[in-house]
Amino acid sequence: VLAMILAFFMRFFVPSGGSSEYVFRENENIPVYIFISVIVALFIGLTVSSEEIIRDKKIRKRESFLNLSRGSYLSGKIGIMLAISAIQMFLFVLIGNTILEIKGMTLPYWAILFSTCTFANILGLNISASFNSAKVIYILIPIVIIPQLLFSGIIVRFDRLNPIFASQSGVPWIGNIMASRWAYEAIAVTQFKWNDYEENFYELERRKKFSNWKKDYWITELKNKTAHVSRIMDDESATVQLESDLTVLRNELQKENAFLKGIRFNEVNQLTSEEISPEHITNLRDHLNLLEDHYRKVYNQAESEKENAIYAMTSGSNEDSKYELLFDNFKNDQLEVFATNRNDLNYIAEHNGELIQKKDLIYLMPYNSDFFSAHFYAPAKKFFGSFVDTFFANLMVIWGMTIAL
């Protein structure tokens, strides 16, 4: 019933020209539906289990006198909670996704929401075992839910939190301990990447977006830093600014050397206020021009491949081409706005001597970040040197938190 009510009111479309046809791509409520689904899983999981143990107070006391197994009692509680959660979340996903026409995502949605509900079940059992009053337990439920809302990354962006907790490049620790953050990101990224439309174009678009950011913003910023260093390198009054610019150049080129091994800048260690010279500046400019040419070629190649793929889908004789059907039925414009951070005015930011990408985050692989410092909406997480898809990585974290509880 809850799924039916939520999905019905979120089934947004704009009637035009006498037509009232619903188009999944144009539904602006899909990111909100994903987020509310996560909160529903948390809330239902907590309310179902939070009174289970305290309600059996007399039974547990009697069983302790009979030396019956406490482990069996707890495993029985956990088992029935998991069974209930599996059924509830399956019905929720089946009904909600059917009404909103979210196609091909039943299993991924269910896996994440069931895992989230299980986390909430075990958290509720912990609460139930820790307090002796049902009133206290039901006061605690909203207190537990509110941080899951606040630090999920949706209501307040992680780079807009109080500076004590905010992170400009990744997810702060306070976000990483929230199951809602892992669950929402897993569903949102999976919905964006795994649908039948993006499966054809995601990798090509990722190459385009990454190379576009590199050639148009990253390299431009490094060229500006280089020009500024050239102007102030002999100015003793600008020592602080000189060191700041050189630190950014040094850090970024070290990361680029590690990433793009075929085009290396071998004078990175000479980019210091003591060793910098006009010759180093000239070599640096040549290297940046070389990188710009490289990323322009990568962009053009990916663009050409994507155009060929679209042409292959649109060159048929059918009036409604395969491409248009996939585009309308599987892609969602508003989710793309969220996942690419399209409404942010800044494409690039400088923080702690590094340049940080602010747009198209769903296409940015976290090459220079470890598992827990990856940016929000990262398509994968680095795990022991290899990339693991965000769906599996986040699922692993949620179950890790559940096992810990």
XYZ file of C-alpha atoms in Angstrom:
405
model
C 0.000 0.000 0.000
C 2.815 2.394 0.866
C 4.581 1.662 -2.424
C 1.349 2.202 -4.315
C 0.699 5.562 -2.643
C 4.273 6.834 -3.090
C 4.587 5.711 -6.708
C 1.150 7.016 -7.656
C 1.863 10.539 -6.421
C 5.382 10.514 -7.890
C 4.252 9.409 -11.334
C 4.877 12.837 -12.820
C 4.160 13.790 -16.421
C 3.122 16.924 -18.287
C -0.054 16.562 -20.372
C 0.451 18.386 -23.673
C -1.421 18.545 -26.937
C -4.318 16.525 -25.551
C -1.955 13.617 -24.722
C -1.405 12.342 -21.205
C 1.343 9.839 -21.881
C 3.789 9.066 -19.060
C 7.469 9.068 -20.067
C 9.991 7.688 -17.555
C 12.760 9.969 -18.832
C 10.753 13.091 -18.003
C 9.737 12.079 -14.470
C 11.553 14.529 -12.200
C 10.733 12.540 -9.054
C 12.854 9.448 -9.654
C 15.821 10.558 -7.460
C 13.374 11.477 -4.701
C 11.627 8.112 -5.044
C 14.970 6.328 -4.653
C 15.794 8.343 -1.540
C 12.355 7.864 0.048
C 12.573 4.131 -0.699
C 15.800 3.960 1.315
C 14.205 5.839 4.217
C 11.148 3.558 4.038
C 13.438 0.515 4.284
C 15.185 1.992 7.319
C 11.959 3.053 9.031
C 10.120 -0.225 8.434
C 13.137 -2.249 9.527
C 13.406 -0.301 12.769
C 9.722 -0.317 13.654
C 9.328 -4.031 12.964
C 12.208 -5.081 15.218
C 12.698 -2.402 17.880
C 10.223 -3.942 20.350
C 10.941 -7.612 19.642
C 13.369 -8.345 22.487
C 11.910 -6.092 25.182
C 8.485 -7.647 24.538
C 9.906 -11.084 25.394
C 11.342 -9.994 28.737
C 9.422 -12.611 30.766
C 10.089 -15.356 28.235
C 13.820 -14.618 28.248
C 13.884 -14.657 32.037
C 12.146 -18.048 32.129
C 14.449 -19.467 29.449
C 17.535 -18.279 31.343
C 16.382 -20.322 34.378
C 16.047 -23.361 32.102
C 19.525 -22.743 30.611
C 18.061 -22.543 27.097
C 20.273 -21.178 24.348
C 20.320 -17.389 24.075
C 22.029 -17.768 20.704
C 19.106 -19.797 19.370
C 16.673 -17.170 20.617
C 18.594 -14.360 18.880
C 19.154 -16.295 15.656
C 15.430 -17.072 15.583
C 14.616 -13.372 15.941
C 17.119 -12.411 13.255
C 15.889 -15.118 10.900
C 12.239 -14.111 11.078
C 13.154 -10.405 10.727
C 15.166 -11.132 7.566
C 12.316 -13.180 6.099
C 9.792 -10.415 6.789
C 12.138 -7.762 5.349
C 12.757 -9.804 2.193
C 9.014 -10.111 1.532
C 8.221 -6.499 2.405
C 10.960 -5.035 0.231
C 10.149 -7.337 -2.684
C 6.509 -6.211 -2.644
C 7.540 -2.571 -2.248
C 9.947 -2.701 -5.211
C 7.622 -4.751 -7.393
C 4.681 -2.390 -6.962
C 6.599 0.910 -6.878
C 8.812 0.128 -9.870
C 5.865 -1.184 -11.889
C 3.821 1.992 -11.385
C 6.792 4.259 -12.150
C 7.879 2.018 -15.056
C 11.393 1.509 -13.722
C 12.362 -1.359 -15.990
C 14.968 -4.052 -15.495
C 15.938 -2.887 -12.000
C 13.787 -5.065 -9.729
C 16.620 -7.258 -8.476
C 19.187 -4.461 -7.842
C 16.580 -2.318 -6.050
C 15.445 -5.281 -3.957
C 19.016 -6.322 -3.064
C 19.894 -2.843 -1.764
C 16.581 -2.151 -0.008
C 16.487 -5.611 1.560
C 20.061 -5.147 2.813
C 19.162 -1.705 4.186
C 16.047 -3.082 5.882
C 18.129 -5.906 7.378
C 20.604 -3.349 8.740
C 17.665 -1.517 10.334
C 16.308 -4.811 11.711
C 19.543 -5.596 13.522
C 19.885 -1.995 14.693
C 16.322 -2.233 16.052
C 17.139 -5.484 17.867
C 20.166 -3.803 19.437
C 17.971 -0.930 20.610
C 15.359 -3.361 21.900
C 18.005 -5.262 23.870
C 19.508 -2.086 25.363
C 16.493 -0.388 26.956
C 13.764 -1.471 29.342
C 11.016 0.896 28.199
C 9.017 0.777 24.978
C 8.451 4.544 25.240
C 12.198 5.184 25.185
C 12.557 2.920 22.146
C 9.914 4.764 20.126
C 11.476 8.095 21.074
C 14.830 6.787 19.810
C 13.554 5.742 16.362
C 13.225 9.297 14.941
C 16.509 10.234 16.648
C 18.173 7.383 14.749
C 16.407 8.193 11.460
C 17.170 11.936 11.388
C 20.978 11.546 10.975
C 20.308 9.044 8.185
C 18.331 11.793 6.446
C 20.751 14.628 7.143
C 24.011 12.864 6.285
C 22.799 10.871 3.288
C 24.243 13.400 0.824
C 20.834 14.269 -0.641
C 19.264 16.823 1.679
C 22.585 18.558 2.383
C 25.551 18.080 0.057
C 28.715 16.816 1.697
C 30.701 19.872 0.593
C 28.032 22.168 2.078
C 28.139 20.811 5.634
C 29.745 22.644 8.524
C 33.455 22.995 7.576
C 34.368 20.792 10.551
C 32.676 17.861 8.806
C 32.528 18.910 5.133
C 34.620 17.330 2.402
C 35.312 18.989 -0.936
C 36.625 15.922 -2.727
C 34.890 12.902 -1.190
C 32.440 11.734 1.445
C 33.270 12.771 5.045
C 33.475 10.159 7.792
C 30.091 11.179 9.178
C 28.513 10.309 5.827
C 30.389 7.032 5.558
C 28.853 5.706 8.791
C 25.308 6.238 7.468
C 23.645 3.263 5.777
C 21.363 5.671 3.873
C 24.368 7.184 2.076
C 25.598 3.786 0.852
C 22.113 2.560 -0.074
C 21.020 5.667 -1.985
C 24.300 5.933 -3.898
C 24.173 2.236 -4.815
C 20.649 2.467 -6.257
C 21.197 5.826 -7.979
C 24.469 4.791 -9.634
C 23.069 1.395 -10.625
C 19.923 2.975 -12.069
C 22.096 5.368 -14.055
C 24.702 2.860 -15.310
C 22.949 -0.478 -15.646
C 19.837 0.473 -17.575
C 19.431 -0.734 -21.161
C 20.184 2.709 -22.629
C 23.396 3.526 -20.749
C 24.772 0.022 -21.238
C 25.317 1.053 -24.866
C 26.845 4.443 -24.206
C 28.145 4.741 -20.634
C 31.796 3.881 -21.300
C 31.917 6.117 -24.373
C 30.283 8.966 -22.460
C 32.664 8.427 -19.539
C 35.664 8.819 -21.848
C 34.098 11.940 -23.361
C 33.281 13.621 -20.056
C 36.620 12.817 -18.438
C 38.723 13.963 -21.394
C 36.526 17.048 -21.810
C 37.103 18.058 -18.187
C 40.803 17.439 -18.528
C 41.340 19.469 -21.712
C 38.882 22.307 -21.052
C 39.184 22.866 -17.295
C 42.060 20.966 -15.695
C 44.698 21.824 -18.287
C 43.382 25.385 -18.585
C 43.763 25.825 -14.823
C 47.291 24.399 -14.899
C 48.188 26.730 -17.788
C 46.897 29.684 -15.770
C 48.989 28.569 -12.795
C 52.033 28.214 -15.046
C 51.563 31.699 -16.498
C 51.178 33.134 -13.003
C 54.311 31.367 -11.786
C 56.215 32.765 -14.781
C 55.169 36.297 -13.815
C 55.938 36.125 -10.084
C 58.875 33.677 -9.903
C 61.361 36.529 -9.420
C 59.101 38.587 -7.132
C 60.258 38.124 -3.541
C 57.025 39.622 -2.193
C 54.937 36.862 -3.821
C 56.675 33.886 -2.241
C 53.536 32.511 -0.600
C 51.467 32.635 -3.796
C 54.344 31.173 -5.790
C 54.648 28.207 -3.456
C 50.886 27.710 -3.528
C 50.777 27.610 -7.343
C 53.780 25.312 -7.550
C 52.252 22.955 -4.980
C 49.132 22.597 -7.133
C 51.208 22.044 -10.289
C 53.437 19.519 -8.539
C 50.561 17.548 -6.974
C 48.470 17.431 -10.127
C 51.329 16.421 -12.413
C 52.432 13.698 -9.996
C 48.924 12.243 -10.128
C 48.873 12.579 -13.916
C 52.229 10.807 -14.223
C 50.850 7.895 -12.213
C 47.629 7.815 -14.253
C 48.905 8.436 -17.796
C 52.179 6.537 -17.855
C 52.786 7.052 -21.576
C 53.089 10.840 -21.292
C 55.214 11.780 -18.305
C 56.558 15.086 -17.080
C 59.982 14.235 -15.655
C 60.661 17.605 -14.034
C 57.924 17.460 -11.404
C 60.415 17.533 -8.518
C 61.942 20.725 -9.899
C 58.646 22.601 -9.517
C 59.687 24.264 -6.267
C 60.392 27.879 -5.440
C 64.113 27.036 -5.056
C 64.600 25.214 -8.372
C 62.013 26.654 -10.790
C 63.542 28.307 -13.864
C 62.355 29.701 -17.237
C 63.487 26.463 -18.880
C 61.229 24.427 -16.574
C 58.339 26.764 -17.380
C 58.879 26.263 -21.123
C 59.026 22.482 -20.723
C 55.898 22.541 -18.586
C 53.966 24.502 -21.198
C 55.033 22.067 -23.910
C 53.953 19.141 -21.736
C 50.532 20.686 -21.062
C 50.045 21.235 -24.795
C 50.922 17.590 -25.368
C 48.361 16.504 -22.753
C 45.757 18.767 -24.331
C 46.306 17.146 -27.739
C 46.049 13.681 -26.175
C 42.751 14.356 -24.410
C 41.340 16.054 -27.494
C 42.049 12.870 -29.477
C 40.435 10.718 -26.771
C 37.354 12.951 -26.809
C 37.048 12.936 -30.602
C 37.447 9.162 -30.764
C 34.761 8.562 -28.132
C 32.448 11.091 -29.789
C 32.874 9.362 -33.150
C 32.173 5.921 -31.653
C 29.043 7.196 -29.919
C 27.722 8.823 -33.083
C 28.265 5.563 -34.954
C 26.415 3.621 -32.254
C 23.480 6.057 -32.362
C 23.403 5.924 -36.163
C 23.246 2.119 -36.066
C 20.175 2.346 -33.810
C 18.411 5.088 -35.750
C 18.976 3.907 -39.301
C 16.222 1.290 -39.266
C 12.938 1.530 -41.129
C 10.724 1.552 -38.013
C 9.089 4.874 -37.167
C 9.938 4.519 -33.476
C 13.624 3.677 -33.541
C 15.332 1.482 -30.990
C 17.359 4.455 -29.824
C 14.326 6.641 -29.061
C 12.602 3.849 -27.172
C 15.654 3.183 -25.036
C 16.193 6.910 -24.512
C 12.655 7.527 -23.204
C 12.114 4.294 -21.276
C 15.414 3.850 -19.456
C 17.222 7.190 -19.165
C 16.040 9.729 -16.563
C 16.896 13.400 -16.986
C 16.550 14.399 -13.326
C 18.724 11.547 -12.098
C 21.353 12.720 -14.570
C 21.139 16.230 -13.062
C 21.806 14.774 -9.598
C 24.533 12.331 -10.648
C 26.436 14.816 -12.832
C 25.948 17.785 -10.477
C 24.835 19.730 -13.539
C 23.366 22.653 -11.579
C 26.661 23.496 -9.872
C 28.236 26.568 -11.437
C 31.788 25.368 -10.812
C 33.451 22.701 -12.918
C 36.655 22.766 -10.891
C 37.716 23.750 -7.376
C 41.045 24.118 -5.624
C 41.433 22.642 -2.150
C 44.501 21.662 -0.105
C 46.855 22.004 -3.057
C 44.749 19.906 -5.433
C 42.260 20.528 -8.235
C 38.913 18.839 -7.658
C 36.404 17.953 -10.360
C 32.898 19.183 -9.502
C 30.881 18.103 -12.553
C 30.070 14.772 -14.217
C 30.973 12.839 -11.055
C 29.062 9.732 -12.198
C 31.628 9.426 -15.013
C 34.713 10.038 -12.829
C 36.612 6.942 -11.703
C 38.232 7.565 -8.284
C 41.780 6.866 -9.487
C 43.430 8.811 -6.675
C 41.085 7.874 -3.830
C 40.830 4.825 -1.628
C 37.592 2.961 -0.867
C 36.119 5.308 1.740
C 37.418 8.594 0.301
C 35.833 8.166 -3.137
C 33.500 10.954 -4.214
C 29.707 10.668 -3.988
C 28.157 9.037 -7.093
C 31.486 7.375 -7.927
C 30.812 4.608 -10.503
C 33.227 2.264 -8.721
C 35.350 2.021 -5.574
C 39.009 1.070 -5.364
C 39.413 -2.126 -3.345
C 42.943 -3.526 -2.896
C 44.111 -1.909 -6.118
C 41.149 -3.002 -8.255
C 37.899 -1.219 -9.048
C 34.677 -2.758 -7.732
C 31.350 -1.550 -9.122
C 29.553 0.750 -6.687
C 26.568 -1.618 -6.454
C 28.685 -4.473 -5.085
C 31.010 -2.218 -3.071
C 28.160 -0.448 -1.274
C 26.277 -3.699 -0.739
C 29.401 -5.066 0.921
C 29.606 -2.051 3.243
C 25.940 -2.290 4.282
C 26.316 -5.986 5.140
C 29.576 -5.230 6.950
C 27.734 -2.707 9.128
C 24.946 -5.229 9.693
C 27.369 -7.980 10.740
C 29.101 -5.537 13.102
C 25.750 -4.806 14.753
